[in-house]
Tab-separated table of C-alpha atoms and ligand atoms in Angstrom:
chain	number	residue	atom	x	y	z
A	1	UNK	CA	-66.686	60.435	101.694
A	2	UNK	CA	-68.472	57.937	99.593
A	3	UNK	CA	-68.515	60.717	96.281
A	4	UNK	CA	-71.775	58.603	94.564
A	5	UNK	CA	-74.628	60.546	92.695
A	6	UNK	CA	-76.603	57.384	92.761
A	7	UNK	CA	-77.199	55.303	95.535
A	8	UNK	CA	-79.449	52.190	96.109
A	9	UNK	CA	-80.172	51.219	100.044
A	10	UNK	CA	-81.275	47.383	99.802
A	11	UNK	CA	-80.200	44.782	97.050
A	12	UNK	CA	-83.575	43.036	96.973
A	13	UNK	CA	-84.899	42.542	93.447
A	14	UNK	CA	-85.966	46.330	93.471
A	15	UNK	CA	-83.177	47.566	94.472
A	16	UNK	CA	-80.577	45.247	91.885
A	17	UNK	CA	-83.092	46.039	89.033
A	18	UNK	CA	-82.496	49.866	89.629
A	19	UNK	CA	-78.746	49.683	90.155
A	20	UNK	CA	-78.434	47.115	87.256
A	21	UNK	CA	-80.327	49.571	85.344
A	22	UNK	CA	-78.240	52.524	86.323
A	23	UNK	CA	-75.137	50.969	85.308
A	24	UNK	CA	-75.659	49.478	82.076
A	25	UNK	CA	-77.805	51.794	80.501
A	26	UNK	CA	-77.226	54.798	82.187
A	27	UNK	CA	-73.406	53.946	82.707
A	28	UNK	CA	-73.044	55.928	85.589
A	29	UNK	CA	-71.562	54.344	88.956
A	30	UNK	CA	-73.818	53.762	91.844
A	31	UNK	CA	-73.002	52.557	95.191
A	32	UNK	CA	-76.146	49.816	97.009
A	33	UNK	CA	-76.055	49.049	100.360
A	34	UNK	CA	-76.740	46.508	101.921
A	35	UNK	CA	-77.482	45.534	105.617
A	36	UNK	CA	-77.440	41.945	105.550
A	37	UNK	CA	-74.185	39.979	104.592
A	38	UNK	CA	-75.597	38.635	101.677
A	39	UNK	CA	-77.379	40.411	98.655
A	40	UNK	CA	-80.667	39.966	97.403
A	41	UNK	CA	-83.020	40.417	100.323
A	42	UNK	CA	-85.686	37.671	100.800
A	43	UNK	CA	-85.070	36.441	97.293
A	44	UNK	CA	-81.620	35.032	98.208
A	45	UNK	CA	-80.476	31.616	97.766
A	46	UNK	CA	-77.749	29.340	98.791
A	47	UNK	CA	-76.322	25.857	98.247
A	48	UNK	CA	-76.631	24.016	101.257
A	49	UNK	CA	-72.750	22.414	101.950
A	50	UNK	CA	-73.602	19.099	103.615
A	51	UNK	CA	-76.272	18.492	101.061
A	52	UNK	CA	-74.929	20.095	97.540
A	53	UNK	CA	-79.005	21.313	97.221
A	54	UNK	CA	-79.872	24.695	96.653
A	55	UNK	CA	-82.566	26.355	99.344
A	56	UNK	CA	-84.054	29.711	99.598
A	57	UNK	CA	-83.256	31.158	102.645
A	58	UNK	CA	-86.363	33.316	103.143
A	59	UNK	CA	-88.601	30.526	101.820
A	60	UNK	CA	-89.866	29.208	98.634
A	61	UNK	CA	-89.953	31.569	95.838
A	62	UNK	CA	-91.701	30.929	92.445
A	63	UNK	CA	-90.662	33.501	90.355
A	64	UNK	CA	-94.113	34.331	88.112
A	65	UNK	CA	-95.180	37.239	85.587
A	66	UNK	CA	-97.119	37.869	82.938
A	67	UNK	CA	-95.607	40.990	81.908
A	68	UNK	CA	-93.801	40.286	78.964
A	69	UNK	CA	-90.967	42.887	79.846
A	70	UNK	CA	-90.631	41.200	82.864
A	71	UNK	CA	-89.749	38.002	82.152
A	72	UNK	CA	-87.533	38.818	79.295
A	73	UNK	CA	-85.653	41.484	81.994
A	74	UNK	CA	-84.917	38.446	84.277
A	75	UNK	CA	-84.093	35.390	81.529
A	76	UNK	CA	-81.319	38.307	80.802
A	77	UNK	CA	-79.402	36.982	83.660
A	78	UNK	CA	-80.239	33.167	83.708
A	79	UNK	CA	-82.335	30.982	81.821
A	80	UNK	CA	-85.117	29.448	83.497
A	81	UNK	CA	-85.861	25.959	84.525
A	82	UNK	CA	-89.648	24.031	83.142
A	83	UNK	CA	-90.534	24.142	87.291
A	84	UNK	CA	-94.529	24.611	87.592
A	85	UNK	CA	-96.077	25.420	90.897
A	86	UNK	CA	-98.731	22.800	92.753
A	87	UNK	CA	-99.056	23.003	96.547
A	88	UNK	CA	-100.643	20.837	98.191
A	89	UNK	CA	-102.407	20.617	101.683
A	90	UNK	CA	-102.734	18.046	104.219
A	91	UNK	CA	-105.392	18.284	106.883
A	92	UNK	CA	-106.985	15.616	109.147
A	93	UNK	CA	-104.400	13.565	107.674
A	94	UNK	CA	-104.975	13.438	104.269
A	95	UNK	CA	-103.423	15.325	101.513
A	96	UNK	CA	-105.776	17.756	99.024
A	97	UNK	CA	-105.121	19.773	96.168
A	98	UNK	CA	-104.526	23.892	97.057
A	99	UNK	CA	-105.602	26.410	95.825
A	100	UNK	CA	-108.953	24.555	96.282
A	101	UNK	CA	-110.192	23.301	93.213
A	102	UNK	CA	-112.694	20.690	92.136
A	103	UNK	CA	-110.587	18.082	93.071
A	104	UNK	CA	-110.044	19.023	96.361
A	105	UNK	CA	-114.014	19.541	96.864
A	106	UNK	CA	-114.891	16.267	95.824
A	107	UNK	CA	-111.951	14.485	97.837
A	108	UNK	CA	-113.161	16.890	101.170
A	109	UNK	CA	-116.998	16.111	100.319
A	110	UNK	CA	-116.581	12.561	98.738
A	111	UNK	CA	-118.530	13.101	96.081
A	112	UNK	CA	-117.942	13.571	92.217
A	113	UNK	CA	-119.052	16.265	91.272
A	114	UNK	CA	-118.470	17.937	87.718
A	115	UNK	CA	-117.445	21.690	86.931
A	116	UNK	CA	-121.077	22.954	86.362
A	117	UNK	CA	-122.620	21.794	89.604
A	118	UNK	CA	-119.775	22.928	91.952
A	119	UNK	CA	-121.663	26.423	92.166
A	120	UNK	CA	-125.275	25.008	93.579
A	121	UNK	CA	-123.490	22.649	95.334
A	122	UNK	CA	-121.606	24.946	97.402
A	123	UNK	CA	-124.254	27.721	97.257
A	124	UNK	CA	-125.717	25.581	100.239
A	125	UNK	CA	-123.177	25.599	102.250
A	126	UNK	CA	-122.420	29.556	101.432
A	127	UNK	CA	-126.152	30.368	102.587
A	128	UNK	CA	-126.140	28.484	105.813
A	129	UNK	CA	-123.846	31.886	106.532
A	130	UNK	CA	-125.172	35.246	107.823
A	131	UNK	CA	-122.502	37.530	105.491
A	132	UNK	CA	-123.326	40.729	105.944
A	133	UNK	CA	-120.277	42.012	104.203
A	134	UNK	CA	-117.498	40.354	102.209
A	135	UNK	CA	-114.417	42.850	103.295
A	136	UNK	CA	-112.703	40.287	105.552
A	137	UNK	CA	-110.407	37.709	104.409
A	138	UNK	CA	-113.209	35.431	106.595
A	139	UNK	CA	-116.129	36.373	104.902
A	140	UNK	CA	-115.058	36.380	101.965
A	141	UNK	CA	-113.717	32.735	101.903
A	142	UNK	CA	-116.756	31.930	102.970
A	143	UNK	CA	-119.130	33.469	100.234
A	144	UNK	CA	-116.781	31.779	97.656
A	145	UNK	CA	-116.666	28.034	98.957
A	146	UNK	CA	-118.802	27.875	102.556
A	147	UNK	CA	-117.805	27.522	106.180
A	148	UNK	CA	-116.430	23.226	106.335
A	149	UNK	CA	-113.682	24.160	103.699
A	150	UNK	CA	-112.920	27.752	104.992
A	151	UNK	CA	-112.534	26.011	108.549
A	152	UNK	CA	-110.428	22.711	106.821
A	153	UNK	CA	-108.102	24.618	104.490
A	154	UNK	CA	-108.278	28.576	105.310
A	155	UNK	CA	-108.835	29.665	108.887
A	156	UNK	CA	-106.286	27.120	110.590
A	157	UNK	CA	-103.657	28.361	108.161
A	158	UNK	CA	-104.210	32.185	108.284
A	159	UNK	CA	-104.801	32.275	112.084
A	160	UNK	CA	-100.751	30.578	111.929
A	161	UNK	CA	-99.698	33.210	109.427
A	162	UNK	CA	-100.755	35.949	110.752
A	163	UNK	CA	-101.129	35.886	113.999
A	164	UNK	CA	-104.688	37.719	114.236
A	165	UNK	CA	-108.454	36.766	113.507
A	166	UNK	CA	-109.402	36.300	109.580
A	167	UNK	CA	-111.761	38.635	110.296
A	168	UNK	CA	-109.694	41.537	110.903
A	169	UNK	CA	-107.577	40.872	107.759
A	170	UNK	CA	-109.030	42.129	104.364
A	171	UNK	CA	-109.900	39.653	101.333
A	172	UNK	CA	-107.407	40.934	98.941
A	173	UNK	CA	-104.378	38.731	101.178
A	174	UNK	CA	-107.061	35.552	100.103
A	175	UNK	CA	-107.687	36.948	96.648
A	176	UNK	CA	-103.966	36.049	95.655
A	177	UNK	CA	-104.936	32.482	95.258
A	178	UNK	CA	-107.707	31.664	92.592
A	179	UNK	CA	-110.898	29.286	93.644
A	180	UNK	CA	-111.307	26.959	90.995
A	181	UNK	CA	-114.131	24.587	89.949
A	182	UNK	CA	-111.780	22.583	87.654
A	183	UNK	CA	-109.348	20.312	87.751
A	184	UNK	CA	-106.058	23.059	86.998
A	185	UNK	CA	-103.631	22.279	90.005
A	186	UNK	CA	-101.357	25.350	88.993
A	187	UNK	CA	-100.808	27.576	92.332
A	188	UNK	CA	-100.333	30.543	89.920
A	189	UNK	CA	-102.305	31.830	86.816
A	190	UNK	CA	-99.088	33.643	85.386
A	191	UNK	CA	-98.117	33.142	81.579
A	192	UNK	CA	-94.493	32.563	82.568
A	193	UNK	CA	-93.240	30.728	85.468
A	194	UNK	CA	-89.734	29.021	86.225
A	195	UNK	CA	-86.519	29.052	88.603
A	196	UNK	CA	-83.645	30.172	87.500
A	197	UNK	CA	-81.340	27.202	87.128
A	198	UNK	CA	-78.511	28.626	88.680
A	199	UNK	CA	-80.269	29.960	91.168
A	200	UNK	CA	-81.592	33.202	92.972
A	201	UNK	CA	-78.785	33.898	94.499
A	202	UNK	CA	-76.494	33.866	91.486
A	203	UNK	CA	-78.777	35.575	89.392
A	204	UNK	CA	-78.432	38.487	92.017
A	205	UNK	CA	-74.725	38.454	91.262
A	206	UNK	CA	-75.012	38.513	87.735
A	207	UNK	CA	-77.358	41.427	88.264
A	208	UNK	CA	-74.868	43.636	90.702
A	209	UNK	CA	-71.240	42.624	88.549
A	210	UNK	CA	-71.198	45.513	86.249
A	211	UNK	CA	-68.216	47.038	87.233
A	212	UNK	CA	-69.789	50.702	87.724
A	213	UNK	CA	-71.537	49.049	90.952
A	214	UNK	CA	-69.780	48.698	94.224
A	215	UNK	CA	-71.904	46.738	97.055
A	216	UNK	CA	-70.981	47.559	100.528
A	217	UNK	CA	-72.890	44.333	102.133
A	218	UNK	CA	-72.909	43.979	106.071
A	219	UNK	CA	-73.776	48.067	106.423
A	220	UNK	CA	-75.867	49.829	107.322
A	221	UNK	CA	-77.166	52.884	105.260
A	222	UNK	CA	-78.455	55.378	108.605
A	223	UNK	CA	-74.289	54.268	109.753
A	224	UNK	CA	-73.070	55.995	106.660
A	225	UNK	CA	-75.883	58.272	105.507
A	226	UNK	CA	-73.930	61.324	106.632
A	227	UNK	CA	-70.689	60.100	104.057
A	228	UNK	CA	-72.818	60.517	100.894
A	229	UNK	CA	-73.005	63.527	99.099
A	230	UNK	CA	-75.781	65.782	99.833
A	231	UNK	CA	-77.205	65.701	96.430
A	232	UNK	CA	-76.769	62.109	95.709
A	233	UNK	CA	-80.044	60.269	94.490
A	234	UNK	CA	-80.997	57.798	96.517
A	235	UNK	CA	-83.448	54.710	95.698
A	236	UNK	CA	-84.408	53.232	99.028
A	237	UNK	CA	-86.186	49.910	99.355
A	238	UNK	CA	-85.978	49.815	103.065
A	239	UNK	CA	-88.963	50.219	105.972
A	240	UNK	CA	-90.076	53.147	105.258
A	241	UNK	CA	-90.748	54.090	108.835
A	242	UNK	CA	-87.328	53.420	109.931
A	243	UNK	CA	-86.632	56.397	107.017
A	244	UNK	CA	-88.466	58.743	109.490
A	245	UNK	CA	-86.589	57.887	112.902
A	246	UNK	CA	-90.429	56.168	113.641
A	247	UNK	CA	-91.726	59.337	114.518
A	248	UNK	CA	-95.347	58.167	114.316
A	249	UNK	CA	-94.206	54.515	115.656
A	250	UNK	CA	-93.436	51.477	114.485
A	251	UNK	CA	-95.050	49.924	111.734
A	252	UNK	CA	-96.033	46.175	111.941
A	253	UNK	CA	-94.301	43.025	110.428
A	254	UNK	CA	-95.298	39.336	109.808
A	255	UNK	CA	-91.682	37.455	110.372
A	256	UNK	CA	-91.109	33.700	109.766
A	257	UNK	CA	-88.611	31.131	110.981
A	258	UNK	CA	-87.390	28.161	109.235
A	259	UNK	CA	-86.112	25.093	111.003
A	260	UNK	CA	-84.370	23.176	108.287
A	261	UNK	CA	-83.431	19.389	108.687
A	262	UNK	CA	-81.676	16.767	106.167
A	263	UNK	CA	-83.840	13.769	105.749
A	264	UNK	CA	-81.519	10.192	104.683
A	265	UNK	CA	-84.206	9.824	102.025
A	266	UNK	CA	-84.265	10.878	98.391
A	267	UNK	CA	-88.043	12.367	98.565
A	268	UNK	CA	-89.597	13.446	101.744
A	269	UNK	CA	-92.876	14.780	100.818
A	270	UNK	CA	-92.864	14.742	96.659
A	271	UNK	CA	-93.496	18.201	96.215
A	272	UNK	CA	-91.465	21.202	97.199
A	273	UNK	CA	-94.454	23.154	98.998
A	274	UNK	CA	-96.568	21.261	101.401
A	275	UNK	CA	-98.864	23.238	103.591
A	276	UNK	CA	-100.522	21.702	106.969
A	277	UNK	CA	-103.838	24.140	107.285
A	278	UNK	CA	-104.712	22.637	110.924
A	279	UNK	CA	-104.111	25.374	113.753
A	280	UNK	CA	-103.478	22.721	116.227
A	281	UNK	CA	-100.094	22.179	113.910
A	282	UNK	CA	-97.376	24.684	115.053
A	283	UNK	CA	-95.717	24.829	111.361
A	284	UNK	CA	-97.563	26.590	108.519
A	285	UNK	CA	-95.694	24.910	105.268
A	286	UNK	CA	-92.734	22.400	104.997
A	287	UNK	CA	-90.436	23.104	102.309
A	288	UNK	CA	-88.690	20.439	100.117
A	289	UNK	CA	-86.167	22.309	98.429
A	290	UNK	CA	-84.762	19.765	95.604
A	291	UNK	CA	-88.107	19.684	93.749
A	292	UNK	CA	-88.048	23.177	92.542
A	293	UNK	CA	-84.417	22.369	90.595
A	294	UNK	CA	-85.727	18.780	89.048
A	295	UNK	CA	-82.756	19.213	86.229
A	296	UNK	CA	-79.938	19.357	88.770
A	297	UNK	CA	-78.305	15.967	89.125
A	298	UNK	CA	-78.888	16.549	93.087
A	299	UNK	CA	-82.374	15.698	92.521
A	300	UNK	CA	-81.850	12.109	92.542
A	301	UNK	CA	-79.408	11.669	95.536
A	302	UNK	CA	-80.313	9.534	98.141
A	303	UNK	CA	-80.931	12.769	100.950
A	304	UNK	CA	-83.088	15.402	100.925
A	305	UNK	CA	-82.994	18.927	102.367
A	306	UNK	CA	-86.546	20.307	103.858
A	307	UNK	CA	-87.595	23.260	106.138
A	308	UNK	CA	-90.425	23.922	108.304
A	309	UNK	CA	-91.615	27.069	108.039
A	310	UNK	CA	-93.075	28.844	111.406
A	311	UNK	CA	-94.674	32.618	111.055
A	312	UNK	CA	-93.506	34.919	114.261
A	313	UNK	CA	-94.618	38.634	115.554
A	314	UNK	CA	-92.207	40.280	112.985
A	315	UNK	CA	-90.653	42.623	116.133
A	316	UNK	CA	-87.003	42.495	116.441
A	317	UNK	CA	-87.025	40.090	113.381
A	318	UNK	CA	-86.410	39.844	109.892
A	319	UNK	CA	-89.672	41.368	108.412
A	320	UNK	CA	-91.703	39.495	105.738
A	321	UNK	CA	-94.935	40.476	105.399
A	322	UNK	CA	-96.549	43.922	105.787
A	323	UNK	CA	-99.633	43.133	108.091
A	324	UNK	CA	-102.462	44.811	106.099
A	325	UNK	CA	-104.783	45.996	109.105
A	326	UNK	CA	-106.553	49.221	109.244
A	327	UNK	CA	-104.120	50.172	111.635
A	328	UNK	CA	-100.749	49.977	109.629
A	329	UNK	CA	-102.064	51.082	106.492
A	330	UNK	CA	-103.434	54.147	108.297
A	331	UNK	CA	-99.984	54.238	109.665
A	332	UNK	CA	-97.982	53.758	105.962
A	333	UNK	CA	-100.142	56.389	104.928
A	334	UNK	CA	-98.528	59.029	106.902
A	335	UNK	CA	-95.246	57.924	106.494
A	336	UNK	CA	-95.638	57.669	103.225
A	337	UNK	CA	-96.974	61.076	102.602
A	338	UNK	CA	-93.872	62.762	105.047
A	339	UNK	CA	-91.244	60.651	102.727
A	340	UNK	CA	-92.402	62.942	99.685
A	341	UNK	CA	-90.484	65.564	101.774
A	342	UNK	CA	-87.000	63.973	100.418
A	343	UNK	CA	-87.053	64.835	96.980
A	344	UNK	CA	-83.796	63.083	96.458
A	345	UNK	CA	-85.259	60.123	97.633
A	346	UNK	CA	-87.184	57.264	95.921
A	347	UNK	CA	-88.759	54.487	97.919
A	348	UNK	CA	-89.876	51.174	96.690
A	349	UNK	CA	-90.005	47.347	97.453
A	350	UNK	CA	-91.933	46.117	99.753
A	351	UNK	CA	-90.554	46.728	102.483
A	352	UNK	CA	-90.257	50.399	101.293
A	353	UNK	CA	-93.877	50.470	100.298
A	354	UNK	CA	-95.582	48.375	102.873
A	355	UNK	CA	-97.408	46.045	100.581
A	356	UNK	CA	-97.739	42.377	99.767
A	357	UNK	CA	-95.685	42.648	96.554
A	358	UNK	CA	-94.254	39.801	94.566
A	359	UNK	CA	-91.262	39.415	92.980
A	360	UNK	CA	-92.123	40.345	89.252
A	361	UNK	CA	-94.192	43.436	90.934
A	362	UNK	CA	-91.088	44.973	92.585
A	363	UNK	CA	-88.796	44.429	88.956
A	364	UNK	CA	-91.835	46.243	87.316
A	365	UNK	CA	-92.456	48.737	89.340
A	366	UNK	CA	-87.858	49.425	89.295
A	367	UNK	CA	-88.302	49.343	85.928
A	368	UNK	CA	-90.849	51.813	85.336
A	369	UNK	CA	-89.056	53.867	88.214
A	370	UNK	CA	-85.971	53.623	86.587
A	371	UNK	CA	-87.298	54.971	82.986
A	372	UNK	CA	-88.882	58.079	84.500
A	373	UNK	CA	-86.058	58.701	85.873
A	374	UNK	CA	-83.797	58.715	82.687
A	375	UNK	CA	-86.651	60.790	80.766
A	376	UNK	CA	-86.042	63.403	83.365
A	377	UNK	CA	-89.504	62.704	84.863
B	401	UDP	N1	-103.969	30.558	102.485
B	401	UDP	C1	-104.711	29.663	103.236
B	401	UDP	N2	-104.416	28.323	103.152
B	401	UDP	C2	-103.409	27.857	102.378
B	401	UDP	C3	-102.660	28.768	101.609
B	401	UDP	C4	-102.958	30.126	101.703
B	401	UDP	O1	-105.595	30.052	103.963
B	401	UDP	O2	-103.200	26.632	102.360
B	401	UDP	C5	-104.322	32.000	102.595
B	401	UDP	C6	-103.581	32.672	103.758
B	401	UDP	O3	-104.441	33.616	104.346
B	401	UDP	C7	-102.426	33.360	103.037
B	401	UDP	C8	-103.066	33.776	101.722
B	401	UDP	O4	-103.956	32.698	101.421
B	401	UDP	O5	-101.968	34.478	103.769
B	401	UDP	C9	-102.080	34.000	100.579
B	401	UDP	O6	-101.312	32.806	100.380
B	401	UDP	P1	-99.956	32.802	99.530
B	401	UDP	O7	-99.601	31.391	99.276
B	401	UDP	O8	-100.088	33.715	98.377
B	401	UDP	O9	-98.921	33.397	100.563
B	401	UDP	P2	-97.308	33.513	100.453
B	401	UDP	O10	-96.828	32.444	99.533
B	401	UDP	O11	-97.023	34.908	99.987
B	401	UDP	O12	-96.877	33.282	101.864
């Protein structure tokens, strides 16, 4: 018998923010489980042995917020490095500034244009168009910057990550990144941005080492469900359809696969992200992971670690992404609704939600989670 009133399935940030929480403030023990052998879900990171540089296993992650709480939750368990995020994209062999800004307009159109005439400039191209709506992730790109850069920078790229038509995939996925008709290179808009310099996956430990929390990694939570106590409170940031035995069937998932190589040189690309947005290009991003820790003293060696990242039909795979389709969220919907049956259970993350959450979402939404919870809401 595993004699636990609280219990957290999944040590993803959601799930360490709410056991972290449960234990220090609540100081009450609290048992997370864990299926993979590691902790911290997608978020995790390792140091690579052959190389001494630090990757993320489940691909580059920026940690951003600019919710104050937030960020001062997460600098509780490392400080964070200076590290700003720029992607950039090559296509037809040249490299361009992403999200597409006015730099990467006047590069694509090779002109020079200045901030005020981007919008009649492009306004052209937008009306050559028939739009009759601007739901899809398609049509909308299109309204906002015209078909030749949709086609150079957006439809290769989603078509790879997805796996299905831009059309059938709705504009908030493309609303994530800004459109800009300035020169601002930063990927994210977010007052406060870093890595933690010592790392994702240590600041995972640091978050599960109070010694009222006891990780069982490597298990499987529907293996030991019927150990825990009845009554135990369980926070569960797995798929939620799993939850329900898939009694309405499965729900979609967006997997990648990252093939990662050691290059004899001290920069490969000079950048960490670099995205290739032609669908004739199997990969969707290659990775260089030493850029995101520029303090480390690894940063100038004379080898470099990268990975190229490949996006698979998420079936029988680690998931990543929750595929946003009519379909699925009709689908989440239900399952969702049949979960509020388990009144001992809470369900978060985004695996447990179904939606395209970020990292600082997940620790907000533990957070508020966990405070309702100790006001007895
Ligand atoms: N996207 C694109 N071209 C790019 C980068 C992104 O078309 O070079 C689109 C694509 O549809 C993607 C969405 O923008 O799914 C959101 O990109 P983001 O970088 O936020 O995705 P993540 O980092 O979560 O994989």
């Amino acid at each position: 018998m595993l004699d636990y009133k609280f219990v957290v399935v999944g040590s993803g940030f959601w799930g360490s923010t709410i056991a972290e929480r449960i234990a220090s403030v609540l100081d009450e023990d609290v048992l997370v489980i864990e299926k993979r052998g590691h902790i911290g879900g997608n978020c995790y990171s390792e140091v690579c042995h052959q190389t001494g540089i630090e990757y993320h296993k489940y691909g580059t992650h920026i940690f951003h917020t600019s919710n104050r709480d937030v960020w001062d939750y997460i600098n509780s368990f490392s400080p964070f490095n200076a590290y700003r995020h720029q992607v950039l994209a090559t296509w037809n062999g040249a490299v361009y500034q992403m999200p597409i800004n006015l730099e990467t307009i006047n590069a694509f159109y090779k002109v020079n244009l200045r901030p005020y005439e981007v919008d009649a400039f492009l306004k052209k191209e937008v009306q050559k168009s028939d739009l009759p709506n601007v739901d899809s992730l398609e049509n909308y790109s299109i309204s906002k910057v015209g078909r030749p850069l949709y086609e150079a920078f957006i439809k290769g790229y989603t078509w790879k990550q997805w796996g299905i038509s831009p059309q059938k995939i709705p504009a908030t996925v493309v609303k994530r990144l800004p459109f800009r008709t300035n020169y601002n290179e930063s990927y994210y808009e977010s007052r406060w941005q870093g890595i933690p310099e010592t790392g994702y996956g240590a600041i995972f430990k640091k978050m599960l080492s109070h010694g009222r929390i006891r990780v069982l990694v490597n298990t499987d939570f529907f293996d030991i469900r019927n150990d825990l106590p009845e009554n135990a409170r369980i926070f569960y940031s797995g798929p939620v359809d799993r939850l329900l035995d898939f009694r309405y069937g499965k729900l979609e998932w967006r997997s990648l696969k990252f093939e990662q190589e050691i290059k004899n040189v001290s920069d490969f690309q000079g950048t960490s992200v670099m995205n290739y947005t032609e669908a004739e290009i199997p990969f969707n991003r290659i990775h260089e992971w030493k850029h995101l820790h520029p303090e480390r003293s690894v940063f100038s060696g004379d080898h470099t670690l990268i990975a190229r990242e490949y996006s698979l039909n998420g079936t029988g795979q680690e998931p990543f992404y929750p595929i946003n389709d009519k379909k699925n969220q009709a689908l989440v919907e239900k399952y969702q609704h049949e979960a509020t049956l388990f009144p001992n259970i809470t369900i978060g993350g985004r695996f447990g939600e179904y939606k395209y959450y970020d990292m600082h979402q997940t620790i907000a939404n533990a957070l508020t989670v966990f405070n309702t919870m100790k006001h007895g809401e």
